[in-house]
Amino acid sequence: MTEIYYYTVLEKEKDWRLDRWFKRQYPSIQHSYLEKLFRTGQIRVEGKRIRGNYKLIPGQKIRIPPFIKDMNNGPKKNSETRVYPKELLKTIKENVLYCDDDILVLNKPSGIAVQGGSKLSYHIDMMLDELKFGLHEKPKLVHRLDKDTSGVLVLARNIQVASYLGNLFQTHTITKNYWAFIHGVPNQLKGNLSWSLTKKFVDQIKEKVTVDIEGDYADTYYEVIENIGKKFSWIILKPLTGRTHQLRVHCAAMGHPIIGDNKYGHDKFMLSEPFVKKLYLHARSISFIHPISKKEIKIQAPLPDYMVQLWNFFGLNDQLDYEI
């Protein structure tokens, strides 16, 4: 049976024309052929026929015809018919931090991707039908967390709120705080990391983000909360821009990679037993103006168990209510 593929529009793709989105994802597709797919309804957004000049809204689902899936490049595709472990869905449902008629907030576990990819068997995007919690419409993704990063993940429960939240993320008017455990102690206990970043291929296979003066501007504010001698530091990070792997690359660039980061760090920055070899980066809190009540809402995500274990070992307060 031929599978239908769907792609969830991200906040950075707000107001992109649909035809230009397809040309960017599938450079080899001819414009005349693309227009035919629009006319015949084989490409749809939220199940509706649209024209190529349609402007995208974060959280919307783009239907990608199955015969396009083998074209070069293209977005990472995920079949909505794939099966995921029931225990995983149970874990996700047990990690709801906030839910009202408009917004759903999860405490995403480390190791679970938000959206699909060629090497991923399951992800949160394919579970959205099970996260309606009484509504007819499934929630919409409006931002992402790295697969290995745990913590606050916000979803919109309707298209209007998805557009609102997408705009907040795009204009950086949402405040996000991350906790991280890093190697060493920065010379300055607080400050800004303002290195521009770009994506490059390593060994022509693996894609990594690197510091590049000609790359996209990226800015992170940080403060050291507590240090463990000269060996480790517990820091709080506030991204002021939203680049891919920004926090991980900025920490590594200042010479203090996040513990457990085997992509931008080194084996010597991995913890030994009994500590879990995972990334010690957690989206701790988020605050923004609610789209309906217009009141500020602040949500905190408790640390995952493996990070609590480390905090307890060093006598750190994992319940600390501290934001920047």
Short mmCIF file of C-alpha atoms in Angstrom, two decimals:
data_model
loop_
_atom_site.label_atom_id
_atom_site.label_comp_id
_atom_site.label_asym_id
_atom_site.label_seq_id
_atom_site.Cartn_x
_atom_site.Cartn_y
_atom_site.Cartn_z
CA MET A 1 0.00 0.00 0.00
CA THR A 2 1.38 3.41 -1.01
CA GLU A 3 2.02 5.62 2.00
CA ILE A 4 1.00 9.26 2.19
CA TYR A 5 3.57 11.56 3.74
CA TYR A 6 2.98 14.73 5.70
CA TYR A 7 5.20 17.59 6.77
CA THR A 8 4.48 19.94 9.67
CA VAL A 9 5.20 23.62 8.94
CA LEU A 10 7.73 25.12 11.36
CA GLU A 11 7.67 28.60 12.86
CA LYS A 12 10.62 29.70 10.70
CA GLU A 13 8.53 28.84 7.60
CA LYS A 14 5.71 31.24 8.50
CA ASP A 15 4.39 33.12 5.44
CA TRP A 16 6.49 31.12 2.97
CA ARG A 17 4.72 30.58 -0.35
CA LEU A 18 3.86 26.93 -0.77
CA ASP A 19 5.32 26.69 -4.29
CA ARG A 20 8.61 28.18 -3.10
CA TRP A 21 8.65 25.78 -0.17
CA PHE A 22 8.38 22.84 -2.59
CA LYS A 23 11.08 24.26 -4.88
CA ARG A 24 13.39 24.61 -1.90
CA GLN A 25 12.72 21.07 -0.68
CA TYR A 26 12.66 19.48 -4.15
CA PRO A 27 14.93 21.55 -6.45
CA SER A 28 14.51 19.11 -9.37
CA ILE A 29 10.72 19.47 -9.61
CA GLN A 30 9.53 21.41 -12.67
CA HIS A 31 7.29 24.42 -12.08
CA SER A 32 4.68 23.28 -14.62
CA TYR A 33 4.47 19.86 -12.97
CA LEU A 34 4.17 21.45 -9.53
CA GLU A 35 1.31 23.65 -10.74
CA LYS A 36 -0.47 20.54 -12.06
CA LEU A 37 -0.20 18.92 -8.63
CA PHE A 38 -1.81 22.01 -7.08
CA ARG A 39 -4.62 22.08 -9.69
CA THR A 40 -5.45 18.39 -9.27
CA GLY A 41 -5.43 18.57 -5.48
CA GLN A 42 -2.62 16.08 -5.04
CA ILE A 43 -0.80 18.60 -2.85
CA ARG A 44 -2.97 19.79 0.01
CA VAL A 45 -2.63 21.78 3.22
CA GLU A 46 -4.78 20.67 6.16
CA GLY A 47 -6.68 18.46 3.72
CA LYS A 48 -7.73 21.41 1.52
CA ARG A 49 -6.86 22.25 -2.08
CA ILE A 50 -4.66 25.31 -2.37
CA ARG A 51 -2.73 27.34 -4.93
CA GLY A 52 1.01 27.72 -5.17
CA ASN A 53 0.92 31.27 -3.81
CA TYR A 54 -0.69 30.10 -0.56
CA LYS A 55 1.25 31.36 2.49
CA LEU A 56 2.06 28.78 5.12
CA ILE A 57 1.09 28.92 8.80
CA PRO A 58 3.19 27.15 11.47
CA GLY A 59 1.65 23.88 12.60
CA GLN A 60 -0.14 23.14 9.34
CA LYS A 61 0.25 19.75 7.65
CA ILE A 62 1.40 19.62 4.03
CA ARG A 63 0.32 16.50 2.15
CA ILE A 64 3.23 15.27 0.03
CA PRO A 65 2.20 12.98 -2.86
CA PRO A 66 3.78 9.51 -2.58
CA PHE A 67 5.35 9.68 -6.06
CA ILE A 68 7.41 12.71 -4.98
CA LYS A 69 8.95 10.93 -2.01
CA ASP A 70 11.83 9.42 -4.02
CA MET A 71 12.99 12.74 -5.43
CA ASN A 72 16.39 13.96 -4.26
CA ASN A 73 16.54 16.13 -1.18
CA GLY A 74 13.12 16.97 0.18
CA PRO A 75 12.11 17.26 3.81
CA LYS A 76 12.54 14.39 6.20
CA LYS A 77 9.36 12.41 5.72
CA ASN A 78 7.32 10.52 8.20
CA SER A 79 4.48 8.15 7.55
CA GLU A 80 1.47 8.61 9.75
CA THR A 81 0.88 4.86 9.56
CA ARG A 82 4.06 3.89 11.41
CA VAL A 83 3.74 2.14 14.74
CA TYR A 84 5.26 3.46 17.94
CA PRO A 85 5.58 1.71 21.32
CA LYS A 86 2.50 2.06 23.52
CA GLU A 87 4.76 2.63 26.51
CA LEU A 88 6.26 5.64 24.75
CA LEU A 89 2.83 7.20 24.21
CA LYS A 90 2.02 6.52 27.86
CA THR A 91 5.24 8.29 28.88
CA ILE A 92 4.38 11.30 26.72
CA LYS A 93 0.86 11.53 28.20
CA GLU A 94 2.27 11.30 31.72
CA ASN A 95 4.52 14.26 30.96
CA VAL A 96 1.87 16.89 30.25
CA LEU A 97 2.89 20.09 32.05
CA TYR A 98 -0.02 22.31 30.99
CA CYS A 99 -3.21 21.94 28.98
CA ASP A 100 -6.11 24.26 28.21
CA ASP A 101 -8.39 24.71 25.18
CA ASP A 102 -5.64 26.44 23.20
CA ILE A 103 -2.24 25.23 24.37
CA LEU A 104 -0.62 21.91 25.28
CA VAL A 105 2.82 21.79 26.89
CA LEU A 106 4.85 18.60 27.27
CA ASN A 107 8.00 17.72 29.17
CA LYS A 108 9.73 15.95 26.28
CA PRO A 109 11.97 13.07 27.33
CA SER A 110 15.53 12.91 26.01
CA GLY A 111 16.02 10.54 23.09
CA ILE A 112 12.66 11.18 21.41
CA ALA A 113 12.60 13.27 18.24
CA VAL A 114 9.93 15.91 17.70
CA GLN A 115 9.66 15.25 13.96
CA GLY A 116 10.62 12.33 11.75
CA GLY A 117 13.74 11.57 9.75
CA SER A 118 15.12 8.78 7.62
CA LYS A 119 16.81 7.09 10.58
CA LEU A 120 13.96 7.55 13.05
CA SER A 121 11.34 4.89 13.74
CA TYR A 122 9.01 7.09 15.78
CA HIS A 123 8.62 10.64 17.01
CA ILE A 124 6.13 12.96 18.69
CA ASP A 125 4.72 14.24 15.40
CA MET A 126 3.24 10.81 14.62
CA MET A 127 1.53 10.64 18.04
CA LEU A 128 -0.45 13.88 17.74
CA ASP A 129 -3.74 12.07 17.00
CA GLU A 130 -3.45 10.53 20.47
CA LEU A 131 -2.84 13.90 22.12
CA LYS A 132 -6.17 15.57 21.37
CA PHE A 133 -7.33 15.30 25.00
CA GLY A 134 -11.02 15.78 24.24
CA LEU A 135 -10.78 18.03 21.17
CA HIS A 136 -11.55 16.98 17.59
CA GLU A 137 -8.45 18.68 16.18
CA LYS A 138 -5.01 17.29 16.89
CA PRO A 139 -2.37 19.69 18.29
CA LYS A 140 0.14 21.46 16.04
CA LEU A 141 3.90 21.61 16.46
CA VAL A 142 5.15 25.21 16.53
CA HIS A 143 8.80 24.70 17.47
CA ARG A 144 11.32 21.93 17.98
CA LEU A 145 13.78 20.53 20.49
CA ASP A 146 16.78 18.42 19.56
CA LYS A 147 16.17 14.70 19.90
CA ASP A 148 18.63 14.48 22.81
CA THR A 149 17.38 17.61 24.60
CA SER A 150 14.67 17.16 27.23
CA GLY A 151 12.18 19.67 28.54
CA VAL A 152 9.44 22.14 27.61
CA LEU A 153 7.74 21.54 24.25
CA VAL A 154 4.79 23.79 23.35
CA LEU A 155 2.00 22.73 20.99
CA ALA A 156 -0.98 24.70 19.70
CA ARG A 157 -4.43 23.10 19.87
CA ASN A 158 -5.80 24.92 16.81
CA ILE A 159 -4.51 26.67 13.69
CA GLN A 160 -5.17 30.20 14.98
CA VAL A 161 -3.08 29.63 18.10
CA ALA A 162 -0.41 27.89 16.00
CA SER A 163 -0.07 31.06 13.95
CA TYR A 164 0.08 33.22 17.09
CA LEU A 165 2.70 31.06 18.81
CA GLY A 166 4.68 30.66 15.60
CA ASN A 167 4.94 34.43 15.37
CA LEU A 168 6.15 34.64 19.00
CA PHE A 169 8.88 32.11 18.32
CA GLN A 170 9.83 33.79 15.06
CA THR A 171 10.13 37.23 16.69
CA HIS A 172 11.84 35.80 19.80
CA THR A 173 9.20 37.25 22.13
CA ILE A 174 8.97 33.96 23.99
CA THR A 175 11.44 33.62 26.87
CA LYS A 176 13.16 30.25 27.07
CA ASN A 177 15.61 29.11 29.76
CA TYR A 178 17.75 25.99 29.52
CA TRP A 179 19.80 24.25 32.18
CA ALA A 180 23.05 22.58 31.20
CA PHE A 181 25.96 20.85 32.90
CA ILE A 182 29.21 21.81 31.19
CA HIS A 183 32.87 20.90 31.37
CA GLY A 184 35.03 23.41 33.24
CA VAL A 185 34.22 26.92 34.43
CA PRO A 186 33.92 29.91 32.04
CA ASN A 187 36.30 32.81 32.72
CA GLN A 188 33.30 35.13 32.82
CA LEU A 189 30.50 33.83 35.04
CA LYS A 190 27.88 35.59 32.90
CA GLY A 191 27.77 37.09 29.46
CA ASN A 192 26.73 36.80 25.83
CA LEU A 193 27.93 34.27 23.29
CA SER A 194 27.47 35.94 19.92
CA TRP A 195 29.05 33.70 17.31
CA SER A 196 27.45 33.38 13.88
CA LEU A 197 26.68 29.82 12.84
CA THR A 198 26.40 27.84 9.63
CA LYS A 199 25.73 24.22 8.65
CA LYS A 200 28.56 22.27 7.03
CA PHE A 201 29.11 18.69 5.98
CA VAL A 202 31.85 16.74 7.73
CA ASP A 203 33.42 13.93 5.68
CA GLN A 204 30.73 14.69 3.06
CA ILE A 205 28.24 12.70 5.13
CA LYS A 206 27.50 14.15 8.55
CA GLU A 207 26.06 17.64 8.87
CA LYS A 208 27.31 19.79 11.74
CA VAL A 209 26.78 23.38 12.80
CA THR A 210 29.98 25.40 13.07
CA VAL A 211 31.03 28.92 14.01
CA ASP A 212 31.39 30.97 10.82
CA ILE A 213 31.79 34.74 10.58
CA GLU A 214 29.71 34.65 7.38
CA GLY A 215 27.00 32.47 8.91
CA ASP A 216 23.66 33.37 10.49
CA TYR A 217 23.84 35.64 13.53
CA ALA A 218 23.30 33.75 16.80
CA ASP A 219 23.18 35.12 20.34
CA THR A 220 22.99 33.32 23.68
CA TYR A 221 23.03 34.81 27.18
CA TYR A 222 24.33 32.60 29.98
CA GLU A 223 24.98 32.66 33.71
CA VAL A 224 26.87 30.17 35.86
CA ILE A 225 24.56 29.06 38.67
CA GLU A 226 27.11 26.95 40.50
CA ASN A 227 30.48 25.38 39.77
CA ILE A 228 31.98 22.10 40.99
CA GLY A 229 35.57 23.17 41.62
CA LYS A 230 37.16 23.79 38.24
CA LYS A 231 35.85 20.62 36.64
CA PHE A 232 32.14 21.27 36.01
CA SER A 233 29.59 24.08 35.98
CA TRP A 234 25.81 24.21 36.15
CA ILE A 235 24.71 27.03 33.87
CA ILE A 236 21.48 28.61 32.70
CA LEU A 237 21.21 29.54 29.03
CA LYS A 238 18.82 31.96 27.35
CA PRO A 239 18.79 31.76 23.54
CA LEU A 240 18.12 35.17 22.00
CA THR A 241 18.03 33.69 18.51
CA GLY A 242 16.86 30.27 17.40
CA ARG A 243 19.58 28.59 15.33
CA THR A 244 19.97 24.83 15.01
CA HIS A 245 22.12 23.39 17.84
CA GLN A 246 22.86 26.97 18.93
CA LEU A 247 23.36 26.29 22.64
CA ARG A 248 25.49 23.20 22.07
CA VAL A 249 27.77 24.90 19.54
CA HIS A 250 28.11 28.09 21.60
CA CYS A 251 29.10 26.15 24.72
CA ALA A 252 31.63 24.12 22.75
CA ALA A 253 32.99 27.26 21.06
CA MET A 254 33.77 28.92 24.38
CA GLY A 255 35.71 25.81 25.38
CA HIS A 256 33.13 24.36 27.75
CA PRO A 257 31.05 21.76 25.88
CA ILE A 258 27.89 20.36 27.41
CA ILE A 259 28.49 17.07 29.18
CA GLY A 260 27.29 14.15 27.08
CA ASP A 261 27.46 16.02 23.77
CA ASN A 262 29.18 13.52 21.51
CA LYS A 263 28.52 15.67 18.43
CA TYR A 264 30.16 18.92 19.51
CA GLY A 265 32.17 17.72 22.48
CA HIS A 266 34.58 14.82 22.91
CA ASP A 267 34.65 11.39 24.54
CA LYS A 268 36.46 12.84 27.54
CA PHE A 269 33.39 14.98 28.23
CA MET A 270 31.19 11.90 28.69
CA LEU A 271 30.38 10.79 32.23
CA SER A 272 31.29 7.32 33.43
CA GLU A 273 29.07 4.93 35.39
CA PRO A 274 26.85 5.14 37.33
CA PHE A 275 25.82 8.24 35.38
CA VAL A 276 23.85 7.89 32.15
CA LYS A 277 25.66 8.81 28.95
CA LYS A 278 23.14 11.31 27.66
CA LEU A 279 23.14 15.00 26.78
CA TYR A 280 22.87 17.11 29.95
CA LEU A 281 20.81 19.88 28.36
CA HIS A 282 17.24 20.55 29.50
CA ALA A 283 14.65 23.11 28.36
CA ARG A 284 13.81 24.19 31.89
CA SER A 285 11.18 26.90 31.43
CA ILE A 286 9.22 29.01 29.02
CA SER A 287 7.11 32.15 29.43
CA PHE A 288 4.87 34.02 27.00
CA ILE A 289 1.61 35.95 26.73
CA HIS A 290 -1.38 33.61 26.40
CA PRO A 291 -3.19 34.16 23.06
CA ILE A 292 -6.66 34.32 24.65
CA SER A 293 -6.33 35.51 28.26
CA LYS A 294 -3.47 37.89 27.35
CA LYS A 295 -1.89 37.02 30.70
CA GLU A 296 1.71 35.87 31.06
CA ILE A 297 2.07 32.15 31.55
CA LYS A 298 5.24 30.53 32.90
CA ILE A 299 5.85 26.81 32.72
CA GLN A 300 8.71 24.84 34.26
CA ALA A 301 9.76 21.31 33.38
CA PRO A 302 11.29 19.10 36.10
CA LEU A 303 14.66 17.57 35.28
CA PRO A 304 14.70 14.02 33.91
CA ASP A 305 15.76 11.31 36.37
CA TYR A 306 19.27 10.92 34.95
CA MET A 307 19.96 14.63 35.49
CA VAL A 308 18.42 14.58 38.97
CA GLN A 309 20.86 11.77 39.82
CA LEU A 310 23.80 13.99 38.84
CA TRP A 311 22.41 17.04 40.64
CA ASN A 312 21.93 14.99 43.82
CA PHE A 313 25.44 13.55 43.58
CA PHE A 314 26.93 17.06 43.64
CA GLY A 315 24.43 18.39 46.19
CA LEU A 316 22.75 20.77 43.73
CA ASN A 317 19.15 21.96 44.09
CA ASP A 318 17.21 20.60 41.11
CA GLN A 319 14.09 22.45 42.36
CA LEU A 320 15.72 25.88 42.10
CA ASP A 321 13.33 28.54 40.78
CA TYR A 322 15.80 30.69 38.87
CA GLU A 323 15.27 32.45 35.55
CA ILE A 324 17.07 35.05 33.45
#
